[in-house]
């Protein structure tokens, strides 16, 4: 009697376990298609990420301006709206009016997120807040967002609030210097 281990039925793999030559891996066209889809997904994610950062920076600037304006008005409330005619940075730094996102350095200098300066200056019955090195997209979005400001000056152009997107786009430049005048 023959042993069962050498029986012809046991020598070969069953049909469902066999690999056919035509089905071994992905073809070159399939691989290129997979890489193309992956590239589109990556490019889309990067585009959305850039847009999200731009929105976040616009919101951050609006919050910083609001904090500076509110803190300055509160600090000078007892002065019958007399802000003087000099830089208010020293007093605002000492009173911790500037948000933590605006680091204070030497000589009462305050830096913004784009490597520029933030300067608050008294102007009699009102005061101004100046930001330098503001990117164009942030400039446009911040100016059109509104706020409790009398006007904004970009370069030599003074613009009264509310500011339309057309006016903001025409006046904003890259690395802009924007000066807001408080109500």
PDB file of C-alpha atoms in Angstrom:
ATOM      1  CA  UNK A   1       0.000   0.000   0.000  1.00  0.00           C
ATOM      2  CA  UNK A   2       1.253   3.434  -0.924  1.00  0.00           C
ATOM      3  CA  UNK A   3       1.568   6.092   1.767  1.00  0.00           C
ATOM      4  CA  UNK A   4      -0.929   8.929   1.504  1.00  0.00           C
ATOM      5  CA  UNK A   5       1.733  11.664   1.703  1.00  0.00           C
ATOM      6  CA  UNK A   6       2.961  10.924  -1.806  1.00  0.00           C
ATOM      7  CA  UNK A   7      -0.458  10.614  -3.310  1.00  0.00           C
ATOM      8  CA  UNK A   8      -0.745  12.757  -6.486  1.00  0.00           C
ATOM      9  CA  UNK A   9      -3.684  14.687  -5.038  1.00  0.00           C
ATOM     10  CA  UNK A  10      -1.478  15.991  -2.194  1.00  0.00           C
ATOM     11  CA  UNK A  11       1.557  17.004  -4.275  1.00  0.00           C
ATOM     12  CA  UNK A  12       0.084  20.143  -5.764  1.00  0.00           C
ATOM     13  CA  UNK A  13      -1.526  23.186  -4.183  1.00  0.00           C
ATOM     14  CA  UNK A  14      -5.276  23.528  -4.521  1.00  0.00           C
ATOM     15  CA  UNK A  15      -6.465  25.710  -7.403  1.00  0.00           C
ATOM     16  CA  UNK A  16      -7.595  28.564  -5.130  1.00  0.00           C
ATOM     17  CA  UNK A  17      -4.071  28.833  -3.593  1.00  0.00           C
ATOM     18  CA  UNK A  18      -2.198  28.909  -6.880  1.00  0.00           C
ATOM     19  CA  UNK A  19      -1.009  32.245  -8.200  1.00  0.00           C
ATOM     20  CA  UNK A  20      -1.501  32.866 -11.824  1.00  0.00           C
ATOM     21  CA  UNK A  21       1.252  34.576 -13.765  1.00  0.00           C
ATOM     22  CA  UNK A  22      -1.111  37.327 -14.967  1.00  0.00           C
ATOM     23  CA  UNK A  23      -2.023  38.379 -11.400  1.00  0.00           C
ATOM     24  CA  UNK A  24       1.402  38.975  -9.848  1.00  0.00           C
ATOM     25  CA  UNK A  25       1.492  42.548  -8.403  1.00  0.00           C
ATOM     26  CA  UNK A  26       0.449  45.838  -9.940  1.00  0.00           C
ATOM     27  CA  UNK A  27       1.277  46.808 -13.475  1.00  0.00           C
ATOM     28  CA  UNK A  28       3.291  49.895 -14.341  1.00  0.00           C
ATOM     29  CA  UNK A  29       0.131  51.782 -15.348  1.00  0.00           C
ATOM     30  CA  UNK A  30      -1.567  50.988 -12.060  1.00  0.00           C
ATOM     31  CA  UNK A  31       1.505  52.121 -10.113  1.00  0.00           C
ATOM     32  CA  UNK A  32       1.595  55.421 -12.016  1.00  0.00           C
ATOM     33  CA  UNK A  33      -2.121  55.930 -11.341  1.00  0.00           C
ATOM     34  CA  UNK A  34      -1.621  55.303  -7.603  1.00  0.00           C
ATOM     35  CA  UNK A  35       1.264  57.785  -7.486  1.00  0.00           C
ATOM     36  CA  UNK A  36      -0.791  60.360  -9.404  1.00  0.00           C
ATOM     37  CA  UNK A  37      -3.696  60.106  -6.975  1.00  0.00           C
ATOM     38  CA  UNK A  38      -1.308  60.348  -4.017  1.00  0.00           C
ATOM     39  CA  UNK A  39       0.315  63.471  -5.509  1.00  0.00           C
ATOM     40  CA  UNK A  40      -3.086  65.134  -5.984  1.00  0.00           C
ATOM     41  CA  UNK A  41      -4.049  64.379  -2.377  1.00  0.00           C
ATOM     42  CA  UNK A  42      -0.743  65.787  -1.065  1.00  0.00           C
ATOM     43  CA  UNK A  43      -0.991  68.975  -3.153  1.00  0.00           C
ATOM     44  CA  UNK A  44      -4.581  69.490  -1.980  1.00  0.00           C
ATOM     45  CA  UNK A  45      -3.590  69.034   1.655  1.00  0.00           C
ATOM     46  CA  UNK A  46      -0.746  71.538   1.315  1.00  0.00           C
ATOM     47  CA  UNK A  47      -3.071  74.093  -0.317  1.00  0.00           C
ATOM     48  CA  UNK A  48      -5.621  73.723   2.475  1.00  0.00           C
ATOM     49  CA  UNK A  49      -2.892  73.978   5.087  1.00  0.00           C
ATOM     50  CA  UNK A  50      -1.618  77.259   3.606  1.00  0.00           C
ATOM     51  CA  UNK A  51      -5.139  78.667   3.574  1.00  0.00           C
ATOM     52  CA  UNK A  52      -5.677  77.604   7.182  1.00  0.00           C
ATOM     53  CA  UNK A  53      -2.454  79.326   8.284  1.00  0.00           C
ATOM     54  CA  UNK A  54      -3.479  82.531   6.490  1.00  0.00           C
ATOM     55  CA  UNK A  55      -6.858  82.495   8.240  1.00  0.00           C
ATOM     56  CA  UNK A  56      -5.245  81.802  11.589  1.00  0.00           C
ATOM     57  CA  UNK A  57      -2.816  84.718  11.143  1.00  0.00           C
ATOM     58  CA  UNK A  58      -5.673  87.066  10.204  1.00  0.00           C
ATOM     59  CA  UNK A  59      -7.618  86.030  13.309  1.00  0.00           C
ATOM     60  CA  UNK A  60      -4.501  86.408  15.429  1.00  0.00           C
ATOM     61  CA  UNK A  61      -3.866  89.964  14.195  1.00  0.00           C
ATOM     62  CA  UNK A  62      -7.511  90.936  14.789  1.00  0.00           C
ATOM     63  CA  UNK A  63      -7.343  89.551  18.345  1.00  0.00           C
ATOM     64  CA  UNK A  64      -4.049  91.338  19.034  1.00  0.00           C
ATOM     65  CA  UNK A  65      -5.449  94.652  17.791  1.00  0.00           C
ATOM     66  CA  UNK A  66      -8.578  94.225  19.894  1.00  0.00           C
ATOM     67  CA  UNK A  67      -6.514  93.429  23.012  1.00  0.00           C
ATOM     68  CA  UNK A  68      -4.209  96.423  22.456  1.00  0.00           C
ATOM     69  CA  UNK A  69      -7.109  98.810  21.837  1.00  0.00           C
ATOM     70  CA  UNK A  70      -9.115  97.602  24.834  1.00  0.00           C
ATOM     71  CA  UNK A  71      -6.100  97.536  27.157  1.00  0.00           C
ATOM     72  CA  UNK A  72      -4.919 101.006  26.122  1.00  0.00           C
ATOM     73  CA  UNK A  73      -8.370 102.547  26.616  1.00  0.00           C
ATOM     74  CA  UNK A  74      -8.662 100.861  30.013  1.00  0.00           C
ATOM     75  CA  UNK A  75      -5.189 102.006  31.114  1.00  0.00           C
ATOM     76  CA  UNK A  76      -5.816 105.635  30.112  1.00  0.00           C
ATOM     77  CA  UNK A  77      -9.469 105.748  31.178  1.00  0.00           C
ATOM     78  CA  UNK A  78      -8.775 108.164  34.050  1.00  0.00           C
ATOM     79  CA  UNK A  79      -6.855 110.566  31.802  1.00  0.00           C
ATOM     80  CA  UNK A  80     -10.004 112.000  30.136  1.00  0.00           C
ATOM     81  CA  UNK A  81      -8.945 110.624  26.754  1.00  0.00           C
ATOM     82  CA  UNK A  82      -5.563 112.333  26.832  1.00  0.00           C
ATOM     83  CA  UNK A  83      -3.087 109.865  25.403  1.00  0.00           C
ATOM     84  CA  UNK A  84      -0.306 112.407  24.952  1.00  0.00           C
ATOM     85  CA  UNK A  85       1.789 112.580  21.795  1.00  0.00           C
ATOM     86  CA  UNK A  86       4.552 110.037  22.434  1.00  0.00           C
ATOM     87  CA  UNK A  87       5.043 106.282  22.271  1.00  0.00           C
ATOM     88  CA  UNK A  88       2.889 104.402  24.775  1.00  0.00           C
ATOM     89  CA  UNK A  89       4.815 101.123  24.456  1.00  0.00           C
ATOM     90  CA  UNK A  90       6.713 101.484  27.771  1.00  0.00           C
ATOM     91  CA  UNK A  91       3.502 101.967  29.769  1.00  0.00           C
ATOM     92  CA  UNK A  92       1.666  99.222  27.890  1.00  0.00           C
ATOM     93  CA  UNK A  93       4.533  96.749  28.391  1.00  0.00           C
ATOM     94  CA  UNK A  94       4.674  97.537  32.123  1.00  0.00           C
ATOM     95  CA  UNK A  95       0.889  97.095  32.433  1.00  0.00           C
ATOM     96  CA  UNK A  96       1.070  93.851  30.374  1.00  0.00           C
ATOM     97  CA  UNK A  97      -1.420  95.152  27.829  1.00  0.00           C
ATOM     98  CA  UNK A  98       0.310  93.483  24.874  1.00  0.00           C
ATOM     99  CA  UNK A  99      -0.832  89.875  24.356  1.00  0.00           C
ATOM    100  CA  UNK A 100       1.663  87.050  24.866  1.00  0.00           C
ATOM    101  CA  UNK A 101       1.873  86.578  21.082  1.00  0.00           C
ATOM    102  CA  UNK A 102       3.690  89.941  20.836  1.00  0.00           C
ATOM    103  CA  UNK A 103       7.065  89.589  22.573  1.00  0.00           C
ATOM    104  CA  UNK A 104       8.613  92.727  24.053  1.00  0.00           C
ATOM    105  CA  UNK A 105      12.333  93.278  23.553  1.00  0.00           C
ATOM    106  CA  UNK A 106      14.875  95.946  24.411  1.00  0.00           C
ATOM    107  CA  UNK A 107      14.080  99.672  24.255  1.00  0.00           C
ATOM    108  CA  UNK A 108      10.317  99.058  24.528  1.00  0.00           C
ATOM    109  CA  UNK A 109      10.259  97.327  21.147  1.00  0.00           C
ATOM    110  CA  UNK A 110       7.408  94.908  20.526  1.00  0.00           C
ATOM    111  CA  UNK A 111       7.672  92.377  17.667  1.00  0.00           C
ATOM    112  CA  UNK A 112       4.890  90.896  15.558  1.00  0.00           C
ATOM    113  CA  UNK A 113       4.632  87.457  13.928  1.00  0.00           C
ATOM    114  CA  UNK A 114       6.214  88.645  10.660  1.00  0.00           C
ATOM    115  CA  UNK A 115       9.377  90.142  12.149  1.00  0.00           C
ATOM    116  CA  UNK A 116       8.035  93.681  12.153  1.00  0.00           C
ATOM    117  CA  UNK A 117       7.407  96.088  15.004  1.00  0.00           C
ATOM    118  CA  UNK A 118       4.265  97.070  16.868  1.00  0.00           C
ATOM    119  CA  UNK A 119       4.162 100.658  18.089  1.00  0.00           C
ATOM    120  CA  UNK A 120       1.353 102.363  19.994  1.00  0.00           C
ATOM    121  CA  UNK A 121       1.550 106.159  19.920  1.00  0.00           C
ATOM    122  CA  UNK A 122      -0.615 108.755  21.640  1.00  0.00           C
ATOM    123  CA  UNK A 123      -2.257 111.350  19.449  1.00  0.00           C
ATOM    124  CA  UNK A 124      -4.084 113.690  21.831  1.00  0.00           C
ATOM    125  CA  UNK A 125      -7.663 112.459  22.171  1.00  0.00           C
ATOM    126  CA  UNK A 126      -6.880 109.207  20.369  1.00  0.00           C
ATOM    127  CA  UNK A 127      -3.983 106.817  19.734  1.00  0.00           C
ATOM    128  CA  UNK A 128      -2.557 104.803  16.852  1.00  0.00           C
ATOM    129  CA  UNK A 129      -1.357 101.213  16.587  1.00  0.00           C
ATOM    130  CA  UNK A 130       1.247 100.572  13.902  1.00  0.00           C
ATOM    131  CA  UNK A 131       2.257  97.149  12.551  1.00  0.00           C
ATOM    132  CA  UNK A 132       5.132  96.749  10.083  1.00  0.00           C
ATOM    133  CA  UNK A 133       5.978  93.875   7.676  1.00  0.00           C
ATOM    134  CA  UNK A 134       2.362  92.693   7.365  1.00  0.00           C
ATOM    135  CA  UNK A 135       1.829  90.261   4.428  1.00  0.00           C
ATOM    136  CA  UNK A 136      -0.602  91.421   1.736  1.00  0.00           C
ATOM    137  CA  UNK A 137      -3.233  88.701   2.304  1.00  0.00           C
ATOM    138  CA  UNK A 138      -3.297  89.384   6.044  1.00  0.00           C
ATOM    139  CA  UNK A 139      -3.538  93.138   5.359  1.00  0.00           C
ATOM    140  CA  UNK A 140      -6.564  92.712   3.080  1.00  0.00           C
ATOM    141  CA  UNK A 141      -8.397  90.274   5.351  1.00  0.00           C
ATOM    142  CA  UNK A 142      -7.785  92.270   8.530  1.00  0.00           C
ATOM    143  CA  UNK A 143      -8.833  95.619   7.068  1.00  0.00           C
ATOM    144  CA  UNK A 144     -12.065  94.227   5.641  1.00  0.00           C
ATOM    145  CA  UNK A 145     -12.942  92.413   8.888  1.00  0.00           C
ATOM    146  CA  UNK A 146     -13.978  95.706  10.460  1.00  0.00           C
ATOM    147  CA  UNK A 147     -13.316  96.663  14.022  1.00  0.00           C
ATOM    148  CA  UNK A 148     -13.717  99.653  16.274  1.00  0.00           C
ATOM    149  CA  UNK A 149     -11.269 101.893  14.428  1.00  0.00           C
ATOM    150  CA  UNK A 150     -11.671 105.369  12.995  1.00  0.00           C
ATOM    151  CA  UNK A 151      -9.290 104.811  10.083  1.00  0.00           C
ATOM    152  CA  UNK A 152      -6.323 102.844   8.831  1.00  0.00           C
ATOM    153  CA  UNK A 153      -3.294 104.188   6.988  1.00  0.00           C
ATOM    154  CA  UNK A 154      -1.345 101.999   4.573  1.00  0.00           C
ATOM    155  CA  UNK A 155       1.775 103.738   3.331  1.00  0.00           C
ATOM    156  CA  UNK A 156       0.505 107.275   2.666  1.00  0.00           C
ATOM    157  CA  UNK A 157      -3.159 106.354   2.100  1.00  0.00           C
ATOM    158  CA  UNK A 158      -5.553 107.056   4.979  1.00  0.00           C
ATOM    159  CA  UNK A 159      -8.775 105.051   4.641  1.00  0.00           C
ATOM    160  CA  UNK A 160     -11.855 105.525   6.833  1.00  0.00           C
ATOM    161  CA  UNK A 161     -13.774 102.533   8.177  1.00  0.00           C
ATOM    162  CA  UNK A 162     -15.618 100.518   6.971  1.00  0.00           C
ATOM    163  CA  UNK A 163     -13.100  99.409   4.344  1.00  0.00           C
ATOM    164  CA  UNK A 164     -14.320  97.508   1.278  1.00  0.00           C
ATOM    165  CA  UNK A 165     -12.376  94.572  -0.196  1.00  0.00           C
ATOM    166  CA  UNK A 166     -11.740  96.584  -3.381  1.00  0.00           C
ATOM    167  CA  UNK A 167     -10.153  99.457  -1.451  1.00  0.00           C
ATOM    168  CA  UNK A 168      -8.128  97.076   0.742  1.00  0.00           C
ATOM    169  CA  UNK A 169      -6.858  95.134  -2.282  1.00  0.00           C
ATOM    170  CA  UNK A 170      -5.870  98.343  -4.075  1.00  0.00           C
ATOM    171  CA  UNK A 171      -3.910  99.680  -1.079  1.00  0.00           C
ATOM    172  CA  UNK A 172      -2.366  96.612   0.569  1.00  0.00           C
ATOM    173  CA  UNK A 173       1.121  95.582  -0.496  1.00  0.00           C
ATOM    174  CA  UNK A 174       3.456  92.856   0.716  1.00  0.00           C
ATOM    175  CA  UNK A 175       5.377  93.812   3.884  1.00  0.00           C
ATOM    176  CA  UNK A 176       2.884  96.624   4.460  1.00  0.00           C
ATOM    177  CA  UNK A 177       3.038  99.170   7.253  1.00  0.00           C
ATOM    178  CA  UNK A 178      -0.471  99.637   8.628  1.00  0.00           C
ATOM    179  CA  UNK A 179      -1.425 102.271  11.195  1.00  0.00           C
ATOM    180  CA  UNK A 180      -4.847 102.027  12.832  1.00  0.00           C
ATOM    181  CA  UNK A 181      -6.343 105.126  14.492  1.00  0.00           C
ATOM    182  CA  UNK A 182      -8.604 104.349  17.438  1.00  0.00           C
ATOM    183  CA  UNK A 183     -12.052 105.838  18.016  1.00  0.00           C
TER     184      UNK A 183
END
